Amino acid sequence: MDSHAAIIEKLNRLRRERGALVLAHSYQPAEVQDVADLVGDSLELSRAAAKNDSARLVLFCGVNFMAETAAILRPDRPVHVPDPNAGCPLANMITPRELADVRREHPGAVVVAYVNTSAEIKAASDICCTSANAAQVVRSVPADREIIFIPDRNLGDWVQQQAGRGDMIIWRGFCPTHNRIMERDVREARAAHPGAPVVVHPECRPEVRALAEEIASTSGMVRFCRESPAREFIIGTEVGMVYRLEKECPGKRFWPATELADCPNMKLTTLEKVLWELQDLAHPVKLDPAVAAAARRPLEKMVEVLGA
Ligand code: SF4
């Protein structure tokens, strides 16, 4: 048996013994997506984990804020990560003190927090959103209330156009990986693959979004590409998404707008680290229970607004 097959065999045995549910974000390396019980976006995965009653532990392959969200939604069950160094630079671009300062400058404003935030930031926010539902969440805020949108300026800019709220106070954070996708990358990809629709994530720069046929969350991308009659697509998001699309849309071809949109934090997870965590259980998510309880409120508010 080769070493890859031996790792998979050991991993499957351990996951059964531990009663573990293995979740992988769409930006994870292909080998990690292949061993997951479920592949999806951060909230899809956290909510699926919360609904699952049979697992005894959750192993979340993604970045830390995602595993935290799973732990916030289901505090009675341990959530583990393969590598605790897998942070998200976007989530780190606003601190609790900065949020308190901007709130003080805009008393009465509603803080809408993208799920790509730490538990502390969620705990100090009013309502959460994902890239799939951000416009709906923003529209739910009464017109006479100011909105502070954190932490992603590109998503904020797109959402304010979608929701017709030109007056939003948008935090200055950005995803370094999505920001690596440039206008010229999209133009070059179009020239190389004429006729292929350009599908980009709202975390991309405005000038990149302006060139796209479709702007969508990762779950929206899967839906669009599955339903579109096109056979080839140019994908403007983290490169791991191409693998998920290839699996979910057999027979279609996907070209990354640039190979440089490769998130180093997402790629900290390897098959070996998944196995080691199942073996050693060395990296549980630890949250202050009061922070976790406070962070659950804006997530529940989001679910309430969506009527989901
Ligand atoms: Fe954070 Fe961007 Fe990496 Fe996602 S792709 S984890 S938003 S840095």
JSON list of C-alpha atoms in Angstrom, two decimals, residues 31-165:
[
{"chain": "A", "resi": 31, "resn": "GLU", "atom": "CA", "xyz": [-6.76, 15.95, -1.02]},
{"chain": "A", "resi": 32, "resn": "VAL", "atom": "CA", "xyz": [-8.51, 17.44, 2.03]},
{"chain": "A", "resi": 33, "resn": "GLN", "atom": "CA", "xyz": [-11.79, 18.07, 0.17]},
{"chain": "A", "resi": 34, "resn": "ASP", "atom": "CA", "xyz": [-11.67, 14.42, -0.92]},
{"chain": "A", "resi": 35, "resn": "VAL", "atom": "CA", "xyz": [-11.71, 13.03, 2.64]},
{"chain": "A", "resi": 36, "resn": "ALA", "atom": "CA", "xyz": [-14.36, 15.42, 4.00]},
{"chain": "A", "resi": 37, "resn": "ASP", "atom": "CA", "xyz": [-17.88, 14.35, 4.91]},
{"chain": "A", "resi": 38, "resn": "LEU", "atom": "CA", "xyz": [-19.03, 17.69, 3.55]},
{"chain": "A", "resi": 39, "resn": "VAL", "atom": "CA", "xyz": [-17.48, 20.48, 1.43]},
{"chain": "A", "resi": 40, "resn": "GLY", "atom": "CA", "xyz": [-19.06, 23.92, 1.43]},
{"chain": "A", "resi": 41, "resn": "ASP", "atom": "CA", "xyz": [-18.85, 27.55, 2.48]},
{"chain": "A", "resi": 42, "resn": "SER", "atom": "CA", "xyz": [-18.18, 28.49, 6.08]},
{"chain": "A", "resi": 43, "resn": "LEU", "atom": "CA", "xyz": [-21.73, 28.99, 7.24]},
{"chain": "A", "resi": 44, "resn": "GLU", "atom": "CA", "xyz": [-23.18, 26.06, 5.29]},
{"chain": "A", "resi": 45, "resn": "LEU", "atom": "CA", "xyz": [-20.65, 23.85, 7.07]},
{"chain": "A", "resi": 46, "resn": "SER", "atom": "CA", "xyz": [-21.23, 25.33, 10.54]},
{"chain": "A", "resi": 47, "resn": "ARG", "atom": "CA", "xyz": [-24.97, 24.98, 10.21]},
{"chain": "A", "resi": 48, "resn": "ALA", "atom": "CA", "xyz": [-24.68, 21.42, 8.93]},
{"chain": "A", "resi": 49, "resn": "ALA", "atom": "CA", "xyz": [-22.45, 20.65, 11.92]},
{"chain": "A", "resi": 50, "resn": "ALA", "atom": "CA", "xyz": [-24.95, 22.22, 14.32]},
{"chain": "A", "resi": 51, "resn": "LYS", "atom": "CA", "xyz": [-27.78, 20.07, 12.91]},
{"chain": "A", "resi": 52, "resn": "ASN", "atom": "CA", "xyz": [-25.78, 16.82, 13.07]},
{"chain": "A", "resi": 53, "resn": "ASP", "atom": "CA", "xyz": [-26.58, 14.99, 16.32]},
{"chain": "A", "resi": 54, "resn": "SER", "atom": "CA", "xyz": [-24.65, 11.78, 15.74]},
{"chain": "A", "resi": 55, "resn": "ALA", "atom": "CA", "xyz": [-21.06, 13.13, 15.57]},
{"chain": "A", "resi": 56, "resn": "ARG", "atom": "CA", "xyz": [-19.06, 13.23, 18.82]},
{"chain": "A", "resi": 57, "resn": "LEU", "atom": "CA", "xyz": [-16.58, 15.80, 17.52]},
{"chain": "A", "resi": 58, "resn": "VAL", "atom": "CA", "xyz": [-16.17, 18.11, 14.56]},
{"chain": "A", "resi": 59, "resn": "LEU", "atom": "CA", "xyz": [-12.89, 18.50, 12.68]},
{"chain": "A", "resi": 60, "resn": "PHE", "atom": "CA", "xyz": [-13.10, 21.75, 10.73]},
{"chain": "A", "resi": 61, "resn": "CYS", "atom": "CA", "xyz": [-10.66, 22.09, 7.84]},
{"chain": "A", "resi": 62, "resn": "GLY", "atom": "CA", "xyz": [-10.63, 25.76, 6.94]},
{"chain": "A", "resi": 63, "resn": "VAL", "atom": "CA", "xyz": [-9.45, 28.81, 8.88]},
{"chain": "A", "resi": 64, "resn": "ASN", "atom": "CA", "xyz": [-9.99, 29.62, 12.54]},
{"chain": "A", "resi": 65, "resn": "PHE", "atom": "CA", "xyz": [-13.04, 31.90, 12.36]},
{"chain": "A", "resi": 66, "resn": "MET", "atom": "CA", "xyz": [-14.95, 29.10, 10.59]},
{"chain": "A", "resi": 67, "resn": "ALA", "atom": "CA", "xyz": [-14.20, 26.56, 13.30]},
{"chain": "A", "resi": 68, "resn": "GLU", "atom": "CA", "xyz": [-15.12, 29.19, 15.90]},
{"chain": "A", "resi": 69, "resn": "THR", "atom": "CA", "xyz": [-18.48, 29.70, 14.21]},
{"chain": "A", "resi": 70, "resn": "ALA", "atom": "CA", "xyz": [-19.15, 25.95, 14.37]},
{"chain": "A", "resi": 71, "resn": "ALA", "atom": "CA", "xyz": [-18.26, 26.00, 18.08]},
{"chain": "A", "resi": 72, "resn": "ILE", "atom": "CA", "xyz": [-20.47, 29.06, 18.70]},
{"chain": "A", "resi": 73, "resn": "LEU", "atom": "CA", "xyz": [-23.49, 27.40, 17.08]},
{"chain": "A", "resi": 74, "resn": "ARG", "atom": "CA", "xyz": [-23.00, 24.11, 18.91]},
{"chain": "A", "resi": 75, "resn": "PRO", "atom": "CA", "xyz": [-21.19, 24.73, 22.21]},
{"chain": "A", "resi": 76, "resn": "ASP", "atom": "CA", "xyz": [-21.91, 21.26, 23.63]},
{"chain": "A", "resi": 77, "resn": "ARG", "atom": "CA", "xyz": [-19.52, 19.45, 21.28]},
{"chain": "A", "resi": 78, "resn": "PRO", "atom": "CA", "xyz": [-15.76, 19.78, 20.74]},
{"chain": "A", "resi": 79, "resn": "VAL", "atom": "CA", "xyz": [-14.59, 21.39, 17.50]},
{"chain": "A", "resi": 80, "resn": "HIS", "atom": "CA", "xyz": [-11.00, 20.75, 16.40]},
{"chain": "A", "resi": 81, "resn": "VAL", "atom": "CA", "xyz": [-8.74, 22.23, 13.73]},
{"chain": "A", "resi": 82, "resn": "PRO", "atom": "CA", "xyz": [-5.83, 20.52, 11.95]},
{"chain": "A", "resi": 83, "resn": "ASP", "atom": "CA", "xyz": [-3.59, 23.60, 12.27]},
{"chain": "A", "resi": 84, "resn": "PRO", "atom": "CA", "xyz": [-4.30, 26.41, 14.76]},
{"chain": "A", "resi": 85, "resn": "ASN", "atom": "CA", "xyz": [-2.06, 28.76, 12.76]},
{"chain": "A", "resi": 86, "resn": "ALA", "atom": "CA", "xyz": [-4.64, 28.94, 9.98]},
{"chain": "A", "resi": 87, "resn": "GLY", "atom": "CA", "xyz": [-5.91, 32.45, 10.62]},
{"chain": "A", "resi": 88, "resn": "CYS", "atom": "CA", "xyz": [-7.68, 34.77, 8.19]},
{"chain": "A", "resi": 89, "resn": "PRO", "atom": "CA", "xyz": [-5.97, 38.13, 7.52]},
{"chain": "A", "resi": 90, "resn": "LEU", "atom": "CA", "xyz": [-9.34, 39.64, 6.56]},
{"chain": "A", "resi": 91, "resn": "ALA", "atom": "CA", "xyz": [-10.88, 38.63, 9.91]},
{"chain": "A", "resi": 92, "resn": "ASN", "atom": "CA", "xyz": [-7.87, 40.17, 11.66]},
{"chain": "A", "resi": 93, "resn": "MET", "atom": "CA", "xyz": [-8.33, 43.54, 9.95]},
{"chain": "A", "resi": 94, "resn": "ILE", "atom": "CA", "xyz": [-10.67, 44.88, 12.60]},
{"chain": "A", "resi": 95, "resn": "THR", "atom": "CA", "xyz": [-10.03, 44.73, 16.34]},
{"chain": "A", "resi": 96, "resn": "PRO", "atom": "CA", "xyz": [-12.62, 44.99, 19.14]},
{"chain": "A", "resi": 97, "resn": "ARG", "atom": "CA", "xyz": [-11.19, 48.40, 20.05]},
{"chain": "A", "resi": 98, "resn": "GLU", "atom": "CA", "xyz": [-11.51, 49.70, 16.48]},
{"chain": "A", "resi": 99, "resn": "LEU", "atom": "CA", "xyz": [-15.09, 48.46, 16.34]},
{"chain": "A", "resi": 100, "resn": "ALA", "atom": "CA", "xyz": [-15.88, 50.17, 19.66]},
{"chain": "A", "resi": 101, "resn": "ASP", "atom": "CA", "xyz": [-14.37, 53.43, 18.28]},
{"chain": "A", "resi": 102, "resn": "VAL", "atom": "CA", "xyz": [-16.40, 53.38, 15.07]},
{"chain": "A", "resi": 103, "resn": "ARG", "atom": "CA", "xyz": [-19.56, 52.58, 17.06]},
{"chain": "A", "resi": 104, "resn": "ARG", "atom": "CA", "xyz": [-18.87, 55.59, 19.29]},
{"chain": "A", "resi": 105, "resn": "GLU", "atom": "CA", "xyz": [-18.53, 57.80, 16.20]},
{"chain": "A", "resi": 106, "resn": "HIS", "atom": "CA", "xyz": [-21.90, 56.54, 14.90]},
{"chain": "A", "resi": 107, "resn": "PRO", "atom": "CA", "xyz": [-24.17, 56.01, 17.90]},
{"chain": "A", "resi": 108, "resn": "GLY", "atom": "CA", "xyz": [-27.34, 54.14, 16.95]},
{"chain": "A", "resi": 109, "resn": "ALA", "atom": "CA", "xyz": [-25.79, 52.50, 13.87]},
{"chain": "A", "resi": 110, "resn": "VAL", "atom": "CA", "xyz": [-26.43, 48.82, 13.20]},
{"chain": "A", "resi": 111, "resn": "VAL", "atom": "CA", "xyz": [-23.23, 46.78, 12.88]},
{"chain": "A", "resi": 112, "resn": "VAL", "atom": "CA", "xyz": [-23.48, 44.17, 10.11]},
{"chain": "A", "resi": 113, "resn": "ALA", "atom": "CA", "xyz": [-20.57, 41.72, 10.41]},
{"chain": "A", "resi": 114, "resn": "TYR", "atom": "CA", "xyz": [-19.53, 39.40, 7.62]},
{"chain": "A", "resi": 115, "resn": "VAL", "atom": "CA", "xyz": [-18.98, 35.91, 9.09]},
{"chain": "A", "resi": 116, "resn": "ASN", "atom": "CA", "xyz": [-15.26, 36.34, 8.31]},
{"chain": "A", "resi": 117, "resn": "THR", "atom": "CA", "xyz": [-14.72, 37.88, 11.76]},
{"chain": "A", "resi": 118, "resn": "SER", "atom": "CA", "xyz": [-13.46, 36.62, 15.11]},
{"chain": "A", "resi": 119, "resn": "ALA", "atom": "CA", "xyz": [-15.83, 35.51, 17.89]},
{"chain": "A", "resi": 120, "resn": "GLU", "atom": "CA", "xyz": [-15.02, 38.74, 19.81]},
{"chain": "A", "resi": 121, "resn": "ILE", "atom": "CA", "xyz": [-16.03, 40.88, 16.84]},
{"chain": "A", "resi": 122, "resn": "LYS", "atom": "CA", "xyz": [-19.24, 38.91, 16.29]},
{"chain": "A", "resi": 123, "resn": "ALA", "atom": "CA", "xyz": [-20.02, 39.32, 20.00]},
{"chain": "A", "resi": 124, "resn": "ALA", "atom": "CA", "xyz": [-19.81, 43.11, 19.56]},
{"chain": "A", "resi": 125, "resn": "SER", "atom": "CA", "xyz": [-21.96, 43.17, 16.37]},
{"chain": "A", "resi": 126, "resn": "ASP", "atom": "CA", "xyz": [-25.72, 43.31, 15.80]},
{"chain": "A", "resi": 127, "resn": "ILE", "atom": "CA", "xyz": [-26.23, 40.93, 12.91]},
{"chain": "A", "resi": 128, "resn": "CYS", "atom": "CA", "xyz": [-24.04, 38.64, 10.80]},
{"chain": "A", "resi": 129, "resn": "CYS", "atom": "CA", "xyz": [-24.15, 37.98, 7.08]},
{"chain": "A", "resi": 130, "resn": "THR", "atom": "CA", "xyz": [-22.45, 35.80, 4.51]},
{"chain": "A", "resi": 131, "resn": "SER", "atom": "CA", "xyz": [-21.56, 36.77, 0.95]},
{"chain": "A", "resi": 132, "resn": "ALA", "atom": "CA", "xyz": [-24.65, 34.81, -0.16]},
{"chain": "A", "resi": 133, "resn": "ASN", "atom": "CA", "xyz": [-27.12, 36.74, 1.99]},
{"chain": "A", "resi": 134, "resn": "ALA", "atom": "CA", "xyz": [-25.41, 40.10, 2.74]},
{"chain": "A", "resi": 135, "resn": "ALA", "atom": "CA", "xyz": [-27.74, 42.17, 0.54]},
{"chain": "A", "resi": 136, "resn": "GLN", "atom": "CA", "xyz": [-30.83, 40.60, 2.13]},
{"chain": "A", "resi": 137, "resn": "VAL", "atom": "CA", "xyz": [-29.45, 41.23, 5.63]},
{"chain": "A", "resi": 138, "resn": "VAL", "atom": "CA", "xyz": [-28.61, 44.87, 4.80]},
{"chain": "A", "resi": 139, "resn": "ARG", "atom": "CA", "xyz": [-32.10, 45.41, 3.30]},
{"chain": "A", "resi": 140, "resn": "SER", "atom": "CA", "xyz": [-33.60, 44.22, 6.59]},
{"chain": "A", "resi": 141, "resn": "VAL", "atom": "CA", "xyz": [-32.10, 47.20, 8.45]},
{"chain": "A", "resi": 142, "resn": "PRO", "atom": "CA", "xyz": [-34.65, 50.06, 8.76]},
{"chain": "A", "resi": 143, "resn": "ALA", "atom": "CA", "xyz": [-33.88, 52.91, 6.33]},
{"chain": "A", "resi": 144, "resn": "ASP", "atom": "CA", "xyz": [-33.52, 55.45, 9.15]},
{"chain": "A", "resi": 145, "resn": "ARG", "atom": "CA", "xyz": [-30.68, 53.53, 10.84]},
{"chain": "A", "resi": 146, "resn": "GLU", "atom": "CA", "xyz": [-27.04, 53.96, 9.83]},
{"chain": "A", "resi": 147, "resn": "ILE", "atom": "CA", "xyz": [-25.18, 50.77, 8.91]},
{"chain": "A", "resi": 148, "resn": "ILE", "atom": "CA", "xyz": [-21.58, 49.97, 9.80]},
{"chain": "A", "resi": 149, "resn": "PHE", "atom": "CA", "xyz": [-20.45, 47.13, 7.53]},
{"chain": "A", "resi": 150, "resn": "ILE", "atom": "CA", "xyz": [-17.37, 45.15, 8.62]},
{"chain": "A", "resi": 151, "resn": "PRO", "atom": "CA", "xyz": [-14.72, 44.07, 7.75]},
{"chain": "A", "resi": 152, "resn": "ASP", "atom": "CA", "xyz": [-14.53, 43.69, 3.91]},
{"chain": "A", "resi": 153, "resn": "ARG", "atom": "CA", "xyz": [-14.64, 46.87, 1.82]},
{"chain": "A", "resi": 154, "resn": "ASN", "atom": "CA", "xyz": [-15.18, 45.07, -1.49]},
{"chain": "A", "resi": 155, "resn": "LEU", "atom": "CA", "xyz": [-18.12, 43.03, -0.25]},
{"chain": "A", "resi": 156, "resn": "GLY", "atom": "CA", "xyz": [-19.45, 46.17, 1.48]},
{"chain": "A", "resi": 157, "resn": "ASP", "atom": "CA", "xyz": [-19.23, 48.17, -1.73]},
{"chain": "A", "resi": 158, "resn": "TRP", "atom": "CA", "xyz": [-21.03, 45.48, -3.73]},
{"chain": "A", "resi": 159, "resn": "VAL", "atom": "CA", "xyz": [-23.71, 45.01, -1.08]},
{"chain": "A", "resi": 160, "resn": "GLN", "atom": "CA", "xyz": [-24.48, 48.69, -0.87]},
{"chain": "A", "resi": 161, "resn": "GLN", "atom": "CA", "xyz": [-25.12, 48.73, -4.62]},
{"chain": "A", "resi": 162, "resn": "GLN", "atom": "CA", "xyz": [-27.28, 45.60, -4.42]},
{"chain": "A", "resi": 163, "resn": "ALA", "atom": "CA", "xyz": [-29.29, 46.82, -1.46]},
{"chain": "A", "resi": 164, "resn": "GLY", "atom": "CA", "xyz": [-29.50, 50.46, -2.62]},
{"chain": "A", "resi": 165, "resn": "ARG", "atom": "CA", "xyz": [-27.93, 51.74, 0.61]}
]
